[in-house]
PDB file of C-alpha atoms in Angstrom:
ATOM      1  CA  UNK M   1      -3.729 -15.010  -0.389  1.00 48.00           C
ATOM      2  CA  UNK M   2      -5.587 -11.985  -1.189  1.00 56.00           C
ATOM      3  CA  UNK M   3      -5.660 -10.843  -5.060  1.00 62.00           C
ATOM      4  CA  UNK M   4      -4.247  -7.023  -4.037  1.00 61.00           C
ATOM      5  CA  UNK M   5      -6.019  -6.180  -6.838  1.00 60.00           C
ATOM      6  CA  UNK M   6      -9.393  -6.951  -5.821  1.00 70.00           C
ATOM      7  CA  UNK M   7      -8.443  -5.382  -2.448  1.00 66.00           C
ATOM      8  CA  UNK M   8      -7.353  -2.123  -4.077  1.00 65.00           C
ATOM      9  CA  UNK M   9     -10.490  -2.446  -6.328  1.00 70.00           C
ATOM     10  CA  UNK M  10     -12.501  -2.741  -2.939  1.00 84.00           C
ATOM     11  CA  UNK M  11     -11.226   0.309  -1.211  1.00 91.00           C
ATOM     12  CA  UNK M  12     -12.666   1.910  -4.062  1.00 88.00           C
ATOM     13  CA  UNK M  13     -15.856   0.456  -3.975  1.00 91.00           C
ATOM     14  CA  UNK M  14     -16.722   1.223  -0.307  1.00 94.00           C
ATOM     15  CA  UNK M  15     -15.651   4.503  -0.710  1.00 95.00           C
ATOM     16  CA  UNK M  16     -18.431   4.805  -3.006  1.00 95.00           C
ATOM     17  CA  UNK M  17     -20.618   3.767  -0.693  1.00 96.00           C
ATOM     18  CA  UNK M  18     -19.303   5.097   2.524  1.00 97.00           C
ATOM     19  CA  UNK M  19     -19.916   8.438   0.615  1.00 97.00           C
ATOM     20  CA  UNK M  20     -23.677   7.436  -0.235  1.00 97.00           C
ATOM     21  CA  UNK M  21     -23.955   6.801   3.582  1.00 96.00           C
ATOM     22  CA  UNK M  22     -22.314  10.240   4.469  1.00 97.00           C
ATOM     23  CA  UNK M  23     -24.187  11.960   2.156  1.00 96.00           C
ATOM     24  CA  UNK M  24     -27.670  10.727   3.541  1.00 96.00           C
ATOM     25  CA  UNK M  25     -26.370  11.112   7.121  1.00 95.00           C
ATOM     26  CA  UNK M  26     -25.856  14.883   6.186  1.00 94.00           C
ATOM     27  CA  UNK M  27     -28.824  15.242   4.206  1.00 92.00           C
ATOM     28  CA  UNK M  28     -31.401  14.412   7.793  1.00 88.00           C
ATOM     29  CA  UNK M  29     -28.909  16.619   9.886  1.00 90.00           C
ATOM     30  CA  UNK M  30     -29.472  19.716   7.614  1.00 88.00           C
ATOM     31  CA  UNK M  31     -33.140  19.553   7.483  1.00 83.00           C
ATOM     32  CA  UNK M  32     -33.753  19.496  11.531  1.00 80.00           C
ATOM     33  CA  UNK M  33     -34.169  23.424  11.806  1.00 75.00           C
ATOM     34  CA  UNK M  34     -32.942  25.202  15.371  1.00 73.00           C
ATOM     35  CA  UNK M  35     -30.553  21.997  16.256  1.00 74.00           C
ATOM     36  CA  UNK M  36     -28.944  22.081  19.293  1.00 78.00           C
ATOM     37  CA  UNK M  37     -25.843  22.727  19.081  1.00 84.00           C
ATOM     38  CA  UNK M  38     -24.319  19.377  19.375  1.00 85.00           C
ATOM     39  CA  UNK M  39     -26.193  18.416  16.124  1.00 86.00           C
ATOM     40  CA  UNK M  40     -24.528  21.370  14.026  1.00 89.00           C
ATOM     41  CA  UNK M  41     -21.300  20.106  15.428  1.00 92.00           C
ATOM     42  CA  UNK M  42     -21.812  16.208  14.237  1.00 94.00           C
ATOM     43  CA  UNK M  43     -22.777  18.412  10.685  1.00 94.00           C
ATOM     44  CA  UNK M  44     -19.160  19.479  10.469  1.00 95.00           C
ATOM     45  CA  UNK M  45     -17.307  16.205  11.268  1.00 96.00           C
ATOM     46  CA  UNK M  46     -19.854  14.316   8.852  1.00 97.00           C
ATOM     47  CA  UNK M  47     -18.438  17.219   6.105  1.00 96.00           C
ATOM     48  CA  UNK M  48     -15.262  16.937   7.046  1.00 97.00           C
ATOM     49  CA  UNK M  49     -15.181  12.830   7.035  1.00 97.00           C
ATOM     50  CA  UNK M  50     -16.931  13.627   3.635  1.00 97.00           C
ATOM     51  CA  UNK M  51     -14.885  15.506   2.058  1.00 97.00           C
ATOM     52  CA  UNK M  52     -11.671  12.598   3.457  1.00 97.00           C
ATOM     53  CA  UNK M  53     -13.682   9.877   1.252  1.00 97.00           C
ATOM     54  CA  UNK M  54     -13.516  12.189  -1.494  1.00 97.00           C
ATOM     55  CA  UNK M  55      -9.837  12.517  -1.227  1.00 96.00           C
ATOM     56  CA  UNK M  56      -9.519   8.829  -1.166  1.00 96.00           C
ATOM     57  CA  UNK M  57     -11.953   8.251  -4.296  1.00 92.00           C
ATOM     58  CA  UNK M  58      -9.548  10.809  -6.326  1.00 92.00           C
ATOM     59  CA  UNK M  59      -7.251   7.752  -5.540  1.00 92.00           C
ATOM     60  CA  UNK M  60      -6.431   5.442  -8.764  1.00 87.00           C
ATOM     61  CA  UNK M  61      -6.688   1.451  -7.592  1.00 82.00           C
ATOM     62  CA  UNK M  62      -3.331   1.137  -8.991  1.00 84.00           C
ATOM     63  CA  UNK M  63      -1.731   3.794  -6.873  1.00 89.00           C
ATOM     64  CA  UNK M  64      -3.532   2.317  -3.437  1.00 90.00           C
ATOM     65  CA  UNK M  65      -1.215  -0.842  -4.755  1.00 89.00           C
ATOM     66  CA  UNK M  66       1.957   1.129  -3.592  1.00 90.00           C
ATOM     67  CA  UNK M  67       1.067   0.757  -0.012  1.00 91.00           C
ATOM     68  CA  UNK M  68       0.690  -3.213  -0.173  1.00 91.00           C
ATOM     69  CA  UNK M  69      -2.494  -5.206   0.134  1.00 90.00           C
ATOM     70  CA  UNK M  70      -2.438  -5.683   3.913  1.00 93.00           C
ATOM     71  CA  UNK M  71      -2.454  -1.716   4.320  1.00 94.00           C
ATOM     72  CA  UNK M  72      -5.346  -1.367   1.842  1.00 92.00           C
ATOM     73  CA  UNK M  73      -7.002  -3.961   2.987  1.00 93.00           C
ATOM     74  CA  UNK M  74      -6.939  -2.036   6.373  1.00 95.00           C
ATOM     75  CA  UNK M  75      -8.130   1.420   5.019  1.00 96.00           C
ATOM     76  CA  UNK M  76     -11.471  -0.827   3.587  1.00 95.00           C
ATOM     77  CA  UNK M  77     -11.913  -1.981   6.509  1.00 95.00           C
ATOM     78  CA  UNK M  78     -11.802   1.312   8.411  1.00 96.00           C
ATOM     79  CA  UNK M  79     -13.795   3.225   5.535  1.00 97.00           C
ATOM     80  CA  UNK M  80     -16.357   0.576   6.099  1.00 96.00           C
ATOM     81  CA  UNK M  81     -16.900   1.057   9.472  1.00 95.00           C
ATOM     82  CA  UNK M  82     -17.562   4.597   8.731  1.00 96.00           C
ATOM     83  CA  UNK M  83     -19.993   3.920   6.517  1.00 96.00           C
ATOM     84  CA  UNK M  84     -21.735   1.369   9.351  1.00 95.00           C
ATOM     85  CA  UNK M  85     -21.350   4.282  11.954  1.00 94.00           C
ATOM     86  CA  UNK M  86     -23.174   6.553   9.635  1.00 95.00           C
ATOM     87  CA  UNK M  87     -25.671   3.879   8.756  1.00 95.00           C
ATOM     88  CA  UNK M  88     -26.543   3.250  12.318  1.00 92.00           C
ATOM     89  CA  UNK M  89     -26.495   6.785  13.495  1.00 92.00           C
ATOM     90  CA  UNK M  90     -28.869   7.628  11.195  1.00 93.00           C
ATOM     91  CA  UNK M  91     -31.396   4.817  11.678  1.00 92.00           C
ATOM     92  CA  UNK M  92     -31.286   6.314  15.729  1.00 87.00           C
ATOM     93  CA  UNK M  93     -31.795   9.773  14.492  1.00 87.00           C
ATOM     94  CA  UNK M  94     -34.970   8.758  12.561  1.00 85.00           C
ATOM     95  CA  UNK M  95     -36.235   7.171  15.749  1.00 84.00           C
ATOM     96  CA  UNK M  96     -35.647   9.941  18.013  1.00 78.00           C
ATOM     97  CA  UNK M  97     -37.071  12.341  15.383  1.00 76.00           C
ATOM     98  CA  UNK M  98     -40.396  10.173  14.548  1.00 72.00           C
ATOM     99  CA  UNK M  99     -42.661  12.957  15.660  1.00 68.00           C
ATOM    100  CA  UNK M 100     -41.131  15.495  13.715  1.00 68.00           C
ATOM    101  CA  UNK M 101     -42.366  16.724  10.190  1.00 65.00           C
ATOM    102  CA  UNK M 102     -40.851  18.689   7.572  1.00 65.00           C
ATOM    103  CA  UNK M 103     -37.389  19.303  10.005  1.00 60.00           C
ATOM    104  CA  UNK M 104     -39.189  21.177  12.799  1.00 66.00           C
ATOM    105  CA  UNK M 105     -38.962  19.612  15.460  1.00 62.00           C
ATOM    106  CA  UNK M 106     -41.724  18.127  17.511  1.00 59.00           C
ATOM    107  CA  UNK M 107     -41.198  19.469  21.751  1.00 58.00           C
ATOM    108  CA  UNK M 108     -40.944  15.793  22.507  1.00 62.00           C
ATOM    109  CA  UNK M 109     -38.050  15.276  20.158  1.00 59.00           C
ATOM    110  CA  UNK M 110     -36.487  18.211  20.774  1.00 60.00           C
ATOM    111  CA  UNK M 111     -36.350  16.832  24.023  1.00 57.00           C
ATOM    112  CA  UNK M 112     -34.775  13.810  22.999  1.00 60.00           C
ATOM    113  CA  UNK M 113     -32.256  15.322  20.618  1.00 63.00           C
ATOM    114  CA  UNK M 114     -31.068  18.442  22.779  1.00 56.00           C
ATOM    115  CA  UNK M 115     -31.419  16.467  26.060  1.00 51.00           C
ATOM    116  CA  UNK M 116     -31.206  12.984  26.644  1.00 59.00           C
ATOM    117  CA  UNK M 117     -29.304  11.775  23.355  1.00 77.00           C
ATOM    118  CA  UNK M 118     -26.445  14.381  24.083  1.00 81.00           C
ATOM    119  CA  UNK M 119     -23.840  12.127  24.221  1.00 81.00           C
ATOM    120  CA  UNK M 120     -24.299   9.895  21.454  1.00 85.00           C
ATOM    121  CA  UNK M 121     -24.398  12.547  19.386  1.00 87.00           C
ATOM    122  CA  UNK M 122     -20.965  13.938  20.825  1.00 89.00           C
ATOM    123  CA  UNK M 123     -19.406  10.577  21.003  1.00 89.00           C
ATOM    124  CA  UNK M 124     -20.839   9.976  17.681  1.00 91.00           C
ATOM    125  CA  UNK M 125     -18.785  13.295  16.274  1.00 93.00           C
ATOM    126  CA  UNK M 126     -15.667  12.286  17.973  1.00 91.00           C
ATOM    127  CA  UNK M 127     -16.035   9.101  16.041  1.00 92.00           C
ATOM    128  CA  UNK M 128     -16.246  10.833  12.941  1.00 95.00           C
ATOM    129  CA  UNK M 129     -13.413  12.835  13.808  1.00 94.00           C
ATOM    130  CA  UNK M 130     -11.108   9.917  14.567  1.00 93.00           C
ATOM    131  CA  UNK M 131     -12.252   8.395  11.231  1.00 95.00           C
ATOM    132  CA  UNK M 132     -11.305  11.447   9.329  1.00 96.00           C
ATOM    133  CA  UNK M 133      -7.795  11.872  11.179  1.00 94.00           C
ATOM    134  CA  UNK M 134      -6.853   8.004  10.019  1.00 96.00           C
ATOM    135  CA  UNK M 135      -8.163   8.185   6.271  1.00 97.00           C
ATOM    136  CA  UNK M 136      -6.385  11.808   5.870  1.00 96.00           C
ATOM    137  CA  UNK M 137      -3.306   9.954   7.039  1.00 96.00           C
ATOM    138  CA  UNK M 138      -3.889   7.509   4.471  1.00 96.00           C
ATOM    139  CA  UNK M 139      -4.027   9.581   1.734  1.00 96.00           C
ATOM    140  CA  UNK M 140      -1.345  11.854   2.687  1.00 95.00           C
ATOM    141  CA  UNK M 141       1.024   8.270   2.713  1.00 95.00           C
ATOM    142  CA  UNK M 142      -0.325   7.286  -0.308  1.00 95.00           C
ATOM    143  CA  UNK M 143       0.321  10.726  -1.969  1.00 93.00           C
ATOM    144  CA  UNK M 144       4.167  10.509  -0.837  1.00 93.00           C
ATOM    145  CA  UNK M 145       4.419   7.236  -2.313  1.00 93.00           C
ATOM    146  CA  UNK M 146       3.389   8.705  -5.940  1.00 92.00           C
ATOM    147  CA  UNK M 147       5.437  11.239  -5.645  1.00 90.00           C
ATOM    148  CA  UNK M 148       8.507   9.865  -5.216  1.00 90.00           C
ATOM    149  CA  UNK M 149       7.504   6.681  -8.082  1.00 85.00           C
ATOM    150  CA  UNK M 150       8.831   8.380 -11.021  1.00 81.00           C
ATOM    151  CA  UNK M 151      11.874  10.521  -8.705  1.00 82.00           C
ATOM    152  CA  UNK M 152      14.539  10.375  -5.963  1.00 83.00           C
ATOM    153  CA  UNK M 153      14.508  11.559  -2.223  1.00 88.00           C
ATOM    154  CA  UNK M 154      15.214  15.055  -2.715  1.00 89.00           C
ATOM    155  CA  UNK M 155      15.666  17.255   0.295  1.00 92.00           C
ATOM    156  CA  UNK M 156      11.650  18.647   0.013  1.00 91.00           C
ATOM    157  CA  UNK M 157      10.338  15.422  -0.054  1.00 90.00           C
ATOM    158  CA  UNK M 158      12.794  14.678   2.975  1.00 93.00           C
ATOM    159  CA  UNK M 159      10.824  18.196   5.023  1.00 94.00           C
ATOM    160  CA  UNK M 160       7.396  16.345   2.765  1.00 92.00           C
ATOM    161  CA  UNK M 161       8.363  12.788   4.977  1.00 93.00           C
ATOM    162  CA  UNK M 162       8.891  14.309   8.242  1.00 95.00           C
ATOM    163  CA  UNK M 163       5.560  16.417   8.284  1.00 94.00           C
ATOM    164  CA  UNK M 164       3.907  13.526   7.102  1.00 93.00           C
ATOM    165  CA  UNK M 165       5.400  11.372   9.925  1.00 95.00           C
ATOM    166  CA  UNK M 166       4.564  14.237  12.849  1.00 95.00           C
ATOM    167  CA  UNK M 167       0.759  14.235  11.588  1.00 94.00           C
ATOM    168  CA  UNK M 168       0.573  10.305  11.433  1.00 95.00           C
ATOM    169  CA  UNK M 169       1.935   9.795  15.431  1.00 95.00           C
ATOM    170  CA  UNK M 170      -0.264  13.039  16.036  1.00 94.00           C
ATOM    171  CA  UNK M 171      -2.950  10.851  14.743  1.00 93.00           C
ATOM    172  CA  UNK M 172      -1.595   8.036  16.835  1.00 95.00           C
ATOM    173  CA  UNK M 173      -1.673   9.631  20.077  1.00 94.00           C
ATOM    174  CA  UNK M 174      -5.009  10.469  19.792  1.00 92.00           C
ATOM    175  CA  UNK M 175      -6.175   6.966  18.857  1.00 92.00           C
ATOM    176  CA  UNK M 176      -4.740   5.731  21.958  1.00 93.00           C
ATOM    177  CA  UNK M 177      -6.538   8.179  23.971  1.00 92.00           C
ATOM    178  CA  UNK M 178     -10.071   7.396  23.064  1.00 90.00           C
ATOM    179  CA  UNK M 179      -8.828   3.990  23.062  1.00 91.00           C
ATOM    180  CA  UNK M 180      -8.152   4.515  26.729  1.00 92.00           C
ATOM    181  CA  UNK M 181     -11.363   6.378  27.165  1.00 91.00           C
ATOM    182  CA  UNK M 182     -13.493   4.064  24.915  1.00 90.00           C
ATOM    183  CA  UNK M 183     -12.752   0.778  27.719  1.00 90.00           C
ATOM    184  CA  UNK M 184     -13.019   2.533  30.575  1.00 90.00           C
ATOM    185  CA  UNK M 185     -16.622   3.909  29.485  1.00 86.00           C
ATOM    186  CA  UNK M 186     -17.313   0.216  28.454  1.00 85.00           C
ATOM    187  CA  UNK M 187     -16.274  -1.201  31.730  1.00 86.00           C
ATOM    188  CA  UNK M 188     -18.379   1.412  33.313  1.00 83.00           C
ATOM    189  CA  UNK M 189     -21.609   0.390  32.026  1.00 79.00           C
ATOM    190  CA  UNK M 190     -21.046  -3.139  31.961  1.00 77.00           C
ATOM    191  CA  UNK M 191     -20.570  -2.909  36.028  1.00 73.00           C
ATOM    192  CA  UNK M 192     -23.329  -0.730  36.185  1.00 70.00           C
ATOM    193  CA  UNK M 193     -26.958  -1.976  37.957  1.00 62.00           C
ATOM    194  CA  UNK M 194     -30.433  -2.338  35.723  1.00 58.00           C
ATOM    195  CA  UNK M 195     -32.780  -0.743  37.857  1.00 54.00           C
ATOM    196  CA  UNK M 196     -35.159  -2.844  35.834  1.00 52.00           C
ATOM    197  CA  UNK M 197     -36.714   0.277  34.168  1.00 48.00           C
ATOM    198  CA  UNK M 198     -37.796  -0.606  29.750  1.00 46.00           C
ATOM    199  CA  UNK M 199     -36.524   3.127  29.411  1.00 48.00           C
ATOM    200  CA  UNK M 200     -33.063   2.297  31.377  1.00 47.00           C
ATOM    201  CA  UNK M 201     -32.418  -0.776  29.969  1.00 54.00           C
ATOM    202  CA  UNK M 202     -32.663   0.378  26.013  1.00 57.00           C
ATOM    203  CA  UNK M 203     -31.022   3.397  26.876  1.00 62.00           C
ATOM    204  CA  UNK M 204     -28.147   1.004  28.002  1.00 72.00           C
ATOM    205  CA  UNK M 205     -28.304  -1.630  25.669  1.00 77.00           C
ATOM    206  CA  UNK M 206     -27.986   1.474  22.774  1.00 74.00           C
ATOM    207  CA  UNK M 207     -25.149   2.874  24.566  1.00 78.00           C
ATOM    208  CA  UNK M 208     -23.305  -0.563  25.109  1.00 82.00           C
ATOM    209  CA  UNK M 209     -23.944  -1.226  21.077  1.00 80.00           C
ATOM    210  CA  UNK M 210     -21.974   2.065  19.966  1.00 80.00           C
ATOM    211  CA  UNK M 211     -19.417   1.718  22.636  1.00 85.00           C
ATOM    212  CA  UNK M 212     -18.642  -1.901  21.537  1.00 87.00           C
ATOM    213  CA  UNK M 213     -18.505  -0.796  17.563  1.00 85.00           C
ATOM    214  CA  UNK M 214     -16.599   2.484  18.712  1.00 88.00           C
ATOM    215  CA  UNK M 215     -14.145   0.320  20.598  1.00 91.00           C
ATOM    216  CA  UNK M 216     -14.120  -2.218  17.668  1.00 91.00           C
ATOM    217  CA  UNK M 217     -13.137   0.620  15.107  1.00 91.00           C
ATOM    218  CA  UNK M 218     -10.661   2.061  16.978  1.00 92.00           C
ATOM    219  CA  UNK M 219      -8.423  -0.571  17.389  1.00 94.00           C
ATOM    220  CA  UNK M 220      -8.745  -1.298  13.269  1.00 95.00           C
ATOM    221  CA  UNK M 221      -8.030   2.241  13.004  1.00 94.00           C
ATOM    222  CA  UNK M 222      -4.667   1.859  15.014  1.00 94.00           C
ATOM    223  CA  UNK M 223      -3.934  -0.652  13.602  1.00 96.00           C
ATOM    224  CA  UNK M 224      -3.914   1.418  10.305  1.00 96.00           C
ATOM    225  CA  UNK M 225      -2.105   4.001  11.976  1.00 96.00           C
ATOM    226  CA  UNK M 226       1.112   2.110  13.182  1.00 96.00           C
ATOM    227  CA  UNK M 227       1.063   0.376   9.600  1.00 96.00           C
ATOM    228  CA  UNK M 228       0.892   3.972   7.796  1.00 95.00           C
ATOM    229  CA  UNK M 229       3.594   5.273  10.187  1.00 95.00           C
ATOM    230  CA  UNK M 230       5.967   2.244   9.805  1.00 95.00           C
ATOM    231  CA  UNK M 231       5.331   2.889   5.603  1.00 95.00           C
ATOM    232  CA  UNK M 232       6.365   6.831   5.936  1.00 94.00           C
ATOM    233  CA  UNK M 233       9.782   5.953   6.943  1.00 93.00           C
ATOM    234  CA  UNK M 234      12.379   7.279   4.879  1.00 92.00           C
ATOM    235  CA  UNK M 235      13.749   3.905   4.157  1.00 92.00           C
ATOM    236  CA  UNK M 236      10.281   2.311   3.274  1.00 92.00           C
ATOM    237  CA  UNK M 237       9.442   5.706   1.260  1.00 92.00           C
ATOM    238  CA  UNK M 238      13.210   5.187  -0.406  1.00 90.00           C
ATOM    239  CA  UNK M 239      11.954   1.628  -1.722  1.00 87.00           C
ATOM    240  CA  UNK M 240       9.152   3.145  -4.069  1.00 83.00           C
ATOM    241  CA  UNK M 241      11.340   5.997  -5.709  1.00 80.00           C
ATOM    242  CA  UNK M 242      13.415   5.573  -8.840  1.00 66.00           C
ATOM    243  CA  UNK M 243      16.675   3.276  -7.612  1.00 63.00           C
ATOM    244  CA  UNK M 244      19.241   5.447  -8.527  1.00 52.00           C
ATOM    245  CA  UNK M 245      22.590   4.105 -10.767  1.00 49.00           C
ATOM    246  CA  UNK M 246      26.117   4.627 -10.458  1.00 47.00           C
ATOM    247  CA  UNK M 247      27.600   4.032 -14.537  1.00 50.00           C
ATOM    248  CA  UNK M 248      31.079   4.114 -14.834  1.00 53.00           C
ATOM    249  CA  UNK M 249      32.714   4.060 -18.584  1.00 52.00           C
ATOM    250  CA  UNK M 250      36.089   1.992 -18.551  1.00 55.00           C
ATOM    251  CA  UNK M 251      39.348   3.487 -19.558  1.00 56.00           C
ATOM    252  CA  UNK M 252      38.771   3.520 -23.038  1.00 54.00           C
ATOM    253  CA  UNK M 253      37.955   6.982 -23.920  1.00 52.00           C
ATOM    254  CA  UNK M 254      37.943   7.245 -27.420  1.00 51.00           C
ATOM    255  CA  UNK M 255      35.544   5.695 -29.635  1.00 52.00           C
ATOM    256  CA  UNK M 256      31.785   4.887 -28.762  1.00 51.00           C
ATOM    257  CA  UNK M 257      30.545   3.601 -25.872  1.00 52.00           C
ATOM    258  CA  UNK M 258      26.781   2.345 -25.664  1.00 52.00           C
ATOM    259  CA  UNK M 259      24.909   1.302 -22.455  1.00 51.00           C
ATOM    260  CA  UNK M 260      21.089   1.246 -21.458  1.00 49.00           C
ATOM    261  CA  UNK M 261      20.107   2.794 -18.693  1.00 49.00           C
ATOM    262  CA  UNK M 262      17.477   1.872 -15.690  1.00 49.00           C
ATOM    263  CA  UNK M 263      16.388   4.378 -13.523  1.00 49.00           C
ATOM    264  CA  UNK M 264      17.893   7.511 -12.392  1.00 50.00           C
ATOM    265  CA  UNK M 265      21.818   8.380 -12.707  1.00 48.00           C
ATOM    266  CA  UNK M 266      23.656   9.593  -9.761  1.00 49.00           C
ATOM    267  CA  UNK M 267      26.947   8.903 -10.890  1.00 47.00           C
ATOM    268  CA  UNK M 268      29.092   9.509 -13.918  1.00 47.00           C
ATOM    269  CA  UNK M 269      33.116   8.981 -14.032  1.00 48.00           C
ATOM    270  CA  UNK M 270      34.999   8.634 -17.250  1.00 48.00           C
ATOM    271  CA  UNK M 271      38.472   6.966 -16.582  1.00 50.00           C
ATOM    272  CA  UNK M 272      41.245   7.759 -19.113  1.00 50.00           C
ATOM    273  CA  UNK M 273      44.238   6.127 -20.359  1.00 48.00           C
TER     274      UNK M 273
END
């Protein structure tokens, strides 16, 4: 069995690097100057999945522990394929930008980028987008679960628990789709013809690479989703706050009567004589 520990400790750690990978992703988008605007698009999602790792890094290890190691373990997983998605993106843009220098782009590029690489790019900010959605929904579970550590179920964090629950199936539903929309692109081009063209053939062998890893993702990422929605339950949520204690005092009521108390007190009767 995993050490949730290490697991915790490993979210962490390819956070880090998922951010190093966002980061370097952004830093090549920025400096191609009159992008199409499918490029300044992918910009925003790689900001917004960005500023979702940072969320997660503010995160103690400890705290990740509340959601159990199979969860975590899940959010690494998903984080990490971020990080490969951004890795990989970026190792096509440098090839389609080759003749380019100092972020202007070269006419042939330009064709490449605002043309023919259209919708990798899109598909590429969709994926970014369903990445963000699932790691938001992580830490929004997570946050609940601190909340509620050293406290009871209060009416707010009741309203808190059934926001948190609408966003997660929101989330949910649109993981389905593009899991939906992700196999039937997939079974497209695998029953398509090679008309025995190099150009063709790479072109299809890139696409069938991103739709396979897209596809792959996705179903980690629902995966995460169903767990986080099971965990925002009011009964799951109920299991991390402060068990509440019922003390009753016999019917002794004069002299002194000592007790330790665990946890929170939500009941008090003195009986008499």
């Amino acid at each position: 069995m995993s050490d949730p520990l290490s697991i915790t400790a490993s979210v962490v750690g390819i956070t880090v690097a998922a951010l190093h990978g966002t980061r370097r992703l952004l830093e090549d988008l920025q400096q191609l100057k009159d992008a199409p605007k499918t490029v300044k698009r992918l910009v925003e999602e790689v900001h917004s999945v960005n500023t979702a790792l940072t969320l997660v890094q503010d995160v103690e290890d400890r705290e990740w522990e509340l959601l159990g190691a199979d969860l975590a373990e899940l959010l690494r997983t998903t984080i990490f394929n971020c990080k490969q998605a951004c890795d990989l993106f970026r190792t096509d843009l440098q090839r389609w930008t080759r003749h380019s220098e100092d972020g202007k782009l070269a006419w042939k590029d330009r064709a490449n980028v605002g043309f023919f690489k259209q919708a990798q790019i899109k598909a590429m900010s969709e994926q970014l987008s369903n990445y963000r959605l699932t790691i938001t929904s992580a830490v929004s579970i997570v946050t609940l679960y601190i909340s509620v550590r050293h406290s009871h179920i209060t009416e707010e964090i009741k309203k808190t628990i059934s926001t948190t629950q609408a966003e997660v199936k929101s989330a949910i539903t649109t993981a389905d789709k593009k899991l939906v929309i992700l196999e039937s692109k997939l079974d497209d081009i695998n029953l398509s013809d090679d008309d025995g063209a190099a150009g063709f053939i790479e072109g299809k062998s890139e696409t069938l690479r991103q739709l396979e890893g897209e596809l792959k993702a996705a179903k980690v990422s629902q995966k995460l989703l169903n767990s986080l929605l099971s965990k925002s339950q009011e009964e799951a949520v109920a299991k991390a706050a402060v068990p509440s204690t019922t003390v009753t005092f016999g019917d002794q009521n004069s002299g002194l009567q000592a007790g330790t108390i665990n946890g929170g007190v939500n009941g008090i009767s003195f009986g008499g004589k």
